[in-house]
Every structure is written in C-alpha cells, then in structure tokens.
Backbone as JSON, one array per atom type, in Angstrom:
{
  "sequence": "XXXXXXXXXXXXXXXXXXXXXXXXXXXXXXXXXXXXXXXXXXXXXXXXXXXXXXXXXXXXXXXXXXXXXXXXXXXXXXXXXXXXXXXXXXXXXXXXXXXXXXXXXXXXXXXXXXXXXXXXXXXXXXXXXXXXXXXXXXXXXXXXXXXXXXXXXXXXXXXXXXXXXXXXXXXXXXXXXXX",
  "N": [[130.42, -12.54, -61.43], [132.16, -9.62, -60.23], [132.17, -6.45, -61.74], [135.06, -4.32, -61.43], [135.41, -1.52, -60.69], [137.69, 1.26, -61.86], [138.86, 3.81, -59.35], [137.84, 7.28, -60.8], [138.59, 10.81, -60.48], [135.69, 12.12, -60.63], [134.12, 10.31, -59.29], [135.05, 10.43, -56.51], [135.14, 13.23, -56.23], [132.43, 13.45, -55.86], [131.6, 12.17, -54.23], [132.65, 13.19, -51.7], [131.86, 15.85, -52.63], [129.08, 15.2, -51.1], [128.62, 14.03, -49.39], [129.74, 16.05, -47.5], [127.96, 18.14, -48.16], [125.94, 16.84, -47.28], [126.86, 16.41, -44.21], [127.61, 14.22, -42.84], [129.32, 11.8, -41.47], [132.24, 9.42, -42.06], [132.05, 7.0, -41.02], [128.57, 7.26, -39.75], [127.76, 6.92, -42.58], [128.65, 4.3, -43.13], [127.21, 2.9, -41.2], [124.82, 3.46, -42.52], [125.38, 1.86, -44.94], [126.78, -0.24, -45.12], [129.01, -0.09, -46.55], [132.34, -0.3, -45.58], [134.33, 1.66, -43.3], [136.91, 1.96, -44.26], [136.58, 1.66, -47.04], [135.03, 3.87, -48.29], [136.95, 6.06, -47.63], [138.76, 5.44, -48.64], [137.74, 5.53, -51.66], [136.81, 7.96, -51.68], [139.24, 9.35, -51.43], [140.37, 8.9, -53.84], [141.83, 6.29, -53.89], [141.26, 3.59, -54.99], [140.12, 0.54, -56.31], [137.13, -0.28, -57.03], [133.75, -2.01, -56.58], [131.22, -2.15, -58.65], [128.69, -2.69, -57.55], [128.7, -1.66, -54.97], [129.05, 1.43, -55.59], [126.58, 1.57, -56.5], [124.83, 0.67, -54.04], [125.63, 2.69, -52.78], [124.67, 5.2, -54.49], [122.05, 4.42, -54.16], [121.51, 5.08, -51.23], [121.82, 7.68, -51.25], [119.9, 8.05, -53.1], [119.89, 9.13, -55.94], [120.93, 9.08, -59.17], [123.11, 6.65, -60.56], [124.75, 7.46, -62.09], [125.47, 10.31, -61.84], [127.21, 10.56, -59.63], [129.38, 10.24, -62.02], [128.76, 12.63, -63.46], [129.32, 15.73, -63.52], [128.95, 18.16, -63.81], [125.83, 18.43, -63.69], [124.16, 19.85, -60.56], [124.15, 18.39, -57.33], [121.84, 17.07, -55.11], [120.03, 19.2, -52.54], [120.43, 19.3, -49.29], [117.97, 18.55, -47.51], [117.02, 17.22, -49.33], [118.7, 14.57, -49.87], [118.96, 13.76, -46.79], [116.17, 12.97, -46.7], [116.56, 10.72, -48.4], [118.16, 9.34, -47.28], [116.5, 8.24, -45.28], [114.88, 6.87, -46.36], [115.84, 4.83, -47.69], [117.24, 3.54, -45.24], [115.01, 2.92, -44.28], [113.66, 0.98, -46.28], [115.58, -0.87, -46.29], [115.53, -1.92, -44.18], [116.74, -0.99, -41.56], [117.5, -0.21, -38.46], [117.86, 2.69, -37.93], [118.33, 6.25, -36.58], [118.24, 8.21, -39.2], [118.77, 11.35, -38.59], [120.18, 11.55, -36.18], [122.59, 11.14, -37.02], [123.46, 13.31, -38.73], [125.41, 16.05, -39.04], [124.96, 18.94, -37.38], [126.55, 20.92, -37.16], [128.76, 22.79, -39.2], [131.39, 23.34, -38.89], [132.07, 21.49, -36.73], [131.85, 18.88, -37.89], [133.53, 19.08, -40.45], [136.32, 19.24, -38.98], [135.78, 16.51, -37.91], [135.7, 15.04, -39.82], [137.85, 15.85, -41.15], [140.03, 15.0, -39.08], [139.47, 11.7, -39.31], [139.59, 11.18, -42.48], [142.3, 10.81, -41.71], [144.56, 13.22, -42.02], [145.34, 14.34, -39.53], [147.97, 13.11, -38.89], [149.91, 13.47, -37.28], [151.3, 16.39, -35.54], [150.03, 19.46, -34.86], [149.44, 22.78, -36.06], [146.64, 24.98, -34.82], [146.15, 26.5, -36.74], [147.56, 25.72, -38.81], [146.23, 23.57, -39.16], [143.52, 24.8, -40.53], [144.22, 25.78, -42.44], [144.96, 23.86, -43.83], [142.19, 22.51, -44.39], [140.82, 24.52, -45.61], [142.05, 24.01, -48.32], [141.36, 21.18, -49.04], [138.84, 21.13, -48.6], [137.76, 23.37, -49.11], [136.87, 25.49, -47.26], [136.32, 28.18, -45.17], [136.58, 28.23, -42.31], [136.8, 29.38, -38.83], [139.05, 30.41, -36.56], [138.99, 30.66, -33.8], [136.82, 29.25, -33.25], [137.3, 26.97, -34.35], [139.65, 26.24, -33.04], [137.91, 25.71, -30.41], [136.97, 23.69, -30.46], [138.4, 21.72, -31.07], [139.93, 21.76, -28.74], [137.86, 20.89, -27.31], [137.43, 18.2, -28.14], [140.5, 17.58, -27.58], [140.13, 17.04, -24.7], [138.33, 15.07, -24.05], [138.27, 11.97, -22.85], [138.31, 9.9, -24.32], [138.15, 10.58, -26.81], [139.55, 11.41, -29.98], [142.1, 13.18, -30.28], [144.89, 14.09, -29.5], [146.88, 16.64, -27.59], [149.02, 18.97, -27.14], [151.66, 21.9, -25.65], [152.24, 24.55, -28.19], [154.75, 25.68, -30.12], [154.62, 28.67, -30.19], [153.64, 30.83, -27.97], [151.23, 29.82, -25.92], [149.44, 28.4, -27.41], [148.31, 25.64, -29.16], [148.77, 22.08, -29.8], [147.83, 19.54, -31.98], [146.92, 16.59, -32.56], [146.15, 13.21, -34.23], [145.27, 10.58, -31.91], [147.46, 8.37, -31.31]],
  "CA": [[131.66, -11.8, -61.27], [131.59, -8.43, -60.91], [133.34, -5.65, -62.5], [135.63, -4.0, -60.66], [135.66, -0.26, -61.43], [138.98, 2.03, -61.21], [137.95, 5.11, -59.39], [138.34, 8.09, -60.86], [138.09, 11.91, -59.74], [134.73, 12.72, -60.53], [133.33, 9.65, -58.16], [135.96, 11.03, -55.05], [134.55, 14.43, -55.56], [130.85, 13.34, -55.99], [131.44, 11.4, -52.6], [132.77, 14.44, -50.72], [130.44, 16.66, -51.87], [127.5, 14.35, -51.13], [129.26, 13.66, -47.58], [129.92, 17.43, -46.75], [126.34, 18.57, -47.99], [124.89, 16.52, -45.64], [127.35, 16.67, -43.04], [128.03, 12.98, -42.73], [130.61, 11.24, -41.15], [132.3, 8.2, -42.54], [131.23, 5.74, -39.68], [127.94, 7.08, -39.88], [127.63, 6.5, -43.81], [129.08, 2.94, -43.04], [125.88, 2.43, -40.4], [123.76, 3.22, -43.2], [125.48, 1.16, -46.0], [127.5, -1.26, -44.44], [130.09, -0.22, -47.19], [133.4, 0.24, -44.94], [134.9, 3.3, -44.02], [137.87, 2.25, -45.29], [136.38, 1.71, -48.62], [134.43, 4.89, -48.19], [137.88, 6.67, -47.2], [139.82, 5.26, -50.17], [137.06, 6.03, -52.38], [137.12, 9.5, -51.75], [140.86, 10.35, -51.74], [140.35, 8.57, -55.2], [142.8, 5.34, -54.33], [140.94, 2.54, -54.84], [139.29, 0.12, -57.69], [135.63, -0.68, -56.18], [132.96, -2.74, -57.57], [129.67, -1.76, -58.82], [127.81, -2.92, -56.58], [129.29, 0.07, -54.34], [128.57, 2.57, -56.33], [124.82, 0.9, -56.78], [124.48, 1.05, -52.81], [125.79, 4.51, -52.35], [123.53, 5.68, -55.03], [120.58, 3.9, -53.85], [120.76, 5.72, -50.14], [121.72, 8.95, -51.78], [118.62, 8.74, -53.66], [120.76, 9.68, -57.06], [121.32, 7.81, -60.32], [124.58, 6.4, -60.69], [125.78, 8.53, -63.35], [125.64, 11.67, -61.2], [128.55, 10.13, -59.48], [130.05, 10.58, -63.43], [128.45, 14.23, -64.15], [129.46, 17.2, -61.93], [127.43, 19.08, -64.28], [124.84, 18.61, -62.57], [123.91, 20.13, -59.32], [123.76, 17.29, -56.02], [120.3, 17.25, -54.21], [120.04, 19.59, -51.15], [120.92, 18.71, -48.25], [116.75, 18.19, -47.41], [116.27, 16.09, -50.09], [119.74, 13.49, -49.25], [118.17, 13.12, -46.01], [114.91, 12.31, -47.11], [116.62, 9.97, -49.56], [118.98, 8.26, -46.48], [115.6, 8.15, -44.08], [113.92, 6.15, -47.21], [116.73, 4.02, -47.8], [116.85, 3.05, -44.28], [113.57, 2.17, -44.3], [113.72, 0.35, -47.59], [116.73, -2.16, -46.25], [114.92, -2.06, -42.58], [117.92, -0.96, -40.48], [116.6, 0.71, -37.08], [118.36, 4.06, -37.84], [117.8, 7.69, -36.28], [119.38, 9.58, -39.45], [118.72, 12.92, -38.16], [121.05, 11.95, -35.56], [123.69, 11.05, -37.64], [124.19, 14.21, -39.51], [125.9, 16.87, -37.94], [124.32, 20.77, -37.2], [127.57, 22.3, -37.17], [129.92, 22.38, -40.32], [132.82, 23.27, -38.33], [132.6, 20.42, -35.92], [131.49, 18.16, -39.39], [134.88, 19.01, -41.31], [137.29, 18.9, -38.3], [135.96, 15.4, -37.43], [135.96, 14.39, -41.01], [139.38, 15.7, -41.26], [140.73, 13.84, -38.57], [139.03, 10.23, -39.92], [140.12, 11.12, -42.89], [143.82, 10.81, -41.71], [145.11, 14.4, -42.11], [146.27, 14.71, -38.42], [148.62, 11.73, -37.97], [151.15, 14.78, -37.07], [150.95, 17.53, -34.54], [149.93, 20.4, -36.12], [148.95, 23.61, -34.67], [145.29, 25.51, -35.25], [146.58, 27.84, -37.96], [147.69, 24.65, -39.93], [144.61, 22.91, -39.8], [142.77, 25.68, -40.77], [144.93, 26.06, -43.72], [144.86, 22.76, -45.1], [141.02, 22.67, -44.61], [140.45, 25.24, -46.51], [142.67, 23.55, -49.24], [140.81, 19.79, -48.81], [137.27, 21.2, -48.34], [137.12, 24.51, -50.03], [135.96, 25.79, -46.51], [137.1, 28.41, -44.6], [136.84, 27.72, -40.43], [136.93, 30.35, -38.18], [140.2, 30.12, -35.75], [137.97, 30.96, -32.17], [135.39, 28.34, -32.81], [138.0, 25.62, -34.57], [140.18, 26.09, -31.59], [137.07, 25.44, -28.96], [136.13, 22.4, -30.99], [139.77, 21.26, -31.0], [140.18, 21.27, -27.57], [136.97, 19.92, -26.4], [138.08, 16.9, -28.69], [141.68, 16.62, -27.32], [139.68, 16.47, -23.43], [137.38, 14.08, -24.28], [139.33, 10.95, -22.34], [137.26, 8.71, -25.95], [138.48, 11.18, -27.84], [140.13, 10.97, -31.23], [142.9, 13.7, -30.33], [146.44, 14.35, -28.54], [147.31, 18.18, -27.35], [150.5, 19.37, -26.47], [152.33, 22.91, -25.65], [152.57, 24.69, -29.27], [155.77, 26.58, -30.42], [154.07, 30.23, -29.92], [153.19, 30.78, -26.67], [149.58, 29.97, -25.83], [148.94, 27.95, -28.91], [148.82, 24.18, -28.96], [148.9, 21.68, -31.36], [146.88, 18.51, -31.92], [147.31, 15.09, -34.05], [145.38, 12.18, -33.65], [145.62, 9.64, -31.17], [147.88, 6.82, -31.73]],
  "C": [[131.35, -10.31, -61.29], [132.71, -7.3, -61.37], [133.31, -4.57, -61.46], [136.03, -2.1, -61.88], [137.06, 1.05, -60.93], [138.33, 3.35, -61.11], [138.42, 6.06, -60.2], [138.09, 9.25, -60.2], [136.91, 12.85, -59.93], [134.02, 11.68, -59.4], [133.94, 10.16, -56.45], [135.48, 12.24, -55.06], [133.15, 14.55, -55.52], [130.86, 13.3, -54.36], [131.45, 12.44, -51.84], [131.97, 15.09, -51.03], [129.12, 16.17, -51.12], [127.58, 14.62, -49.48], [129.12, 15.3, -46.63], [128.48, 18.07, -46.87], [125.47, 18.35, -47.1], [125.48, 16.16, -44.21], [127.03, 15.08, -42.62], [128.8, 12.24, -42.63], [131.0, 9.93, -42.24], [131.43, 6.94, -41.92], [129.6, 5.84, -39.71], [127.36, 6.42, -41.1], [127.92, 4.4, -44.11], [127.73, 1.84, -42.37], [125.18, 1.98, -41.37], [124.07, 2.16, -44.42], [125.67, 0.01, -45.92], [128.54, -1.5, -45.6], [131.11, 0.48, -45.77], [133.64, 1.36, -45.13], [136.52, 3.26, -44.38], [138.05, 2.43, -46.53], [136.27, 2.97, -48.55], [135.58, 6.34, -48.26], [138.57, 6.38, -48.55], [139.09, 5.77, -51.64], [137.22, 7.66, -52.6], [138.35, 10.42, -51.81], [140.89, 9.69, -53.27], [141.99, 7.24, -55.59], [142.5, 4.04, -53.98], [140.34, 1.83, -56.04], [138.13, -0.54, -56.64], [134.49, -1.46, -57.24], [131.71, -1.83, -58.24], [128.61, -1.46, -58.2], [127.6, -1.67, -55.31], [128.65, 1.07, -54.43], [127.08, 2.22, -56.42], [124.64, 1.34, -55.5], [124.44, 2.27, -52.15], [125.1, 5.05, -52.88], [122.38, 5.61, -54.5], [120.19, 4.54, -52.25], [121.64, 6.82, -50.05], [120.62, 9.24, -52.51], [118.94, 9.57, -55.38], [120.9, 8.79, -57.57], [122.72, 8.05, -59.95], [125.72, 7.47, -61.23], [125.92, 9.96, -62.81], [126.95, 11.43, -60.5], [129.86, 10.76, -60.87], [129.92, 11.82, -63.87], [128.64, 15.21, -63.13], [129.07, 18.16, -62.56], [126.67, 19.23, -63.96], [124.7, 18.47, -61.06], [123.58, 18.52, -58.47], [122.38, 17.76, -55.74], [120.97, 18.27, -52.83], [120.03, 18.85, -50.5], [119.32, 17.92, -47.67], [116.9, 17.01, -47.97], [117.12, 14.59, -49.1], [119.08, 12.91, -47.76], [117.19, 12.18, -46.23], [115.18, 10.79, -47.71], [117.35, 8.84, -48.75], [117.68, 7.97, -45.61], [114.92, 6.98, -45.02], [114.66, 4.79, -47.38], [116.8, 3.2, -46.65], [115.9, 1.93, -43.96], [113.65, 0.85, -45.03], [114.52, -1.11, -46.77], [116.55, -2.49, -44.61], [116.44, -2.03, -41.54], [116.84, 0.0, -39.31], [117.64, 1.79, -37.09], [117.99, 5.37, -37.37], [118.74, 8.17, -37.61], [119.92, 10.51, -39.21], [120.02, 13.05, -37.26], [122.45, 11.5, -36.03], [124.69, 11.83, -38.44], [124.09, 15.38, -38.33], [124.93, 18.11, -38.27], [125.27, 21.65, -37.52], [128.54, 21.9, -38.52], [131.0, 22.3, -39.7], [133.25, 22.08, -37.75], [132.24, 19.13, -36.86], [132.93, 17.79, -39.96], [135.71, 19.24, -40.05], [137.09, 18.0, -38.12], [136.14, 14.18, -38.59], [137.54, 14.4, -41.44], [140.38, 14.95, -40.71], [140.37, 11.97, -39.23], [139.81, 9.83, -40.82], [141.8, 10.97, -42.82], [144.67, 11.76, -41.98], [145.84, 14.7, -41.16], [146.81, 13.17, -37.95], [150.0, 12.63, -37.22], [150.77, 15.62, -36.1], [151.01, 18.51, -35.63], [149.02, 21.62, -35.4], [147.48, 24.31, -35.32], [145.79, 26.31, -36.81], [146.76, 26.81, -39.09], [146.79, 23.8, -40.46], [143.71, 23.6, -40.19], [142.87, 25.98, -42.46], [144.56, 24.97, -44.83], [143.23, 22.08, -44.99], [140.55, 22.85, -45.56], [141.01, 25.09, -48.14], [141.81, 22.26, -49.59], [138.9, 20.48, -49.4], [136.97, 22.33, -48.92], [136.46, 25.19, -48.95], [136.9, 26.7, -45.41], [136.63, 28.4, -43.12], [137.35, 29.09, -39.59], [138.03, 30.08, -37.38], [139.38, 30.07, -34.28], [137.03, 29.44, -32.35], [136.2, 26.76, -33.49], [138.57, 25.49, -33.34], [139.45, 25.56, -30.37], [136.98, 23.89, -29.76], [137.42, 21.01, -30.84], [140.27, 20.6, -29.34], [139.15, 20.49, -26.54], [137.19, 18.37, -27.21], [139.18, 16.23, -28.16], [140.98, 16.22, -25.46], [138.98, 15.51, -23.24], [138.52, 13.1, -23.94], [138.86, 9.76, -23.48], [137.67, 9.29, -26.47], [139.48, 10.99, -28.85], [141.99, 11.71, -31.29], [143.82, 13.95, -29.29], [146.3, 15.95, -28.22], [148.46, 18.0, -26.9], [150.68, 20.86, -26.88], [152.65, 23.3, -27.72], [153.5, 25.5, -29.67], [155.58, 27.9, -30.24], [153.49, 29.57, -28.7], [151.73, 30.87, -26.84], [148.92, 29.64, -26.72], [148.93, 26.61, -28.31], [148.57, 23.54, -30.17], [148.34, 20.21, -31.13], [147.47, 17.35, -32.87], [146.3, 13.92, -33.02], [145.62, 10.88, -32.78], [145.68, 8.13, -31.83], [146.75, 5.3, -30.78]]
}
C-alpha cells in the first residue's frame, strides 16, 4: 500500500523552481518520468495528495534527496548539474532521450509556454495582462517586444496551442488558449 502524501507548499514550489531552473516543460518532464502532466500540473499549483513513489521518481531524475523537496533552505542544483542529473537518470531507466533537446534556451519562450499548459490562458487576455500575471506566478519579469513576438508566432502556428483576436486598444491583440 502506499502512502498517499497531501501536498503541501514547499513540494509545489520545489517543483517550479526545479522546472523553471531548467527550463522544462511539463510534457517534457512527463517523457522523462512517465509521471503525468496532470499529476505534475496539480502537484505544482499544490492541489493534489500524491504518493511517494512520485516524489521518489521526481527526486531520482532531479538528482536531489527527497527532503529538498521539504527544505527551501537549501539552495536547488544549477541548472548544469539538473541536467546532468536528468541525462543520468535517463540513462539509468534506459529511455532513448535527447535531454538537451527538451530544455528550452529561451526563458521567455519557457514561461509563456509553461504558462499556457499550466492553464492560465483559458481567457483572452491581452499582452500587458500576461505579462502581469507572469510576473506574479513566476517572479519573472518578460519584456513586452519579445513576449508579444513569441505570442504571435504561437497564435500562427496552425498546431499551435493559441487563439488571437483584435484587442480593445488599437493594434493590440489578445490571446487564450485553444479550445
């Protein structure tokens, strides 16, 4: 049987930082674990009870004891190391993974695609707003010029995750995620 642990908010902000350090999607993190990203998603907004086992797996290709999850006293691994520690892990549980290409280069285009996953844009919502509540979520502030390009090469993408439409100020638009 196993014991079923109620999250609290030091494991939801371990996760995100771990996630944002190394610029790691959900879906990719899911590749490497084969924990869901719905778990992964509920985990981190901090509304879920998860097992052990979980937390054991996420540890184990983070390369981090458990209990760091529990201490935000202490500093996360660089972003180097986490790699190192998902490339080993990999290995370890023999998946045929490229990590490298799993983590992003750009933060910006990192936390706008995390934001959408995460479920933040089920709404239209114009650049200025997502910028806002970014910087509220992630502690990160986003440039408006280079969110905006990233925004719209997302809503053109005909695969893409996002809607556009005309935005209340002229010459603005406004985005939400595709139903």
């Amino acid at each position: 049987m196993s014991e079923e642990r109620k999250n609290n908010s030091t494991e939801s902000i371990r996760l995100k930082e771990l996630r944002i350090k190394l610029r790691i999607s959900l879906n990719a993190l899911y590749k490497i674990t084969g924990v869901s990203t719905a778990t992964l998603a509920s985990i981190q907004k901090g509304s879920i009870n998860y097992n052990n086992a979980t937390l054991t797996t996420l540890s184990q290709a983070f390369g981090i004891e458990k209990n760091l999850f529990y201490d935000l006293t202490v500093a996360a691994p660089s972003r180097e190391k986490l790699i190192s520690a998902l490339k080993k892990y990999v290995k370890q549980i023999g998946v045929d993974i490229d990590v490298k290409s799993l983590v992003s280069k750009s933060m910006t285009s990192f936390i706008l695609t995390d934001y959408i996953d995460m479920g933040f844009l089920n709404t239209y919502k114009s650049t200025g707003q997502i910028i806002k509540e970014i910087a509220a979520e992630y502690n990160v502030q986003l440039k408006s010029p280079q969110t905006s390009k990233i925004l719209l090469t997302k809503a053109a993408d005909n695969n893409g995750a996002l809607e556009k439409r005309p935005g209340i100020k002229a010459n603005t638009n406004e985005y939400r995620r595709k139903r």
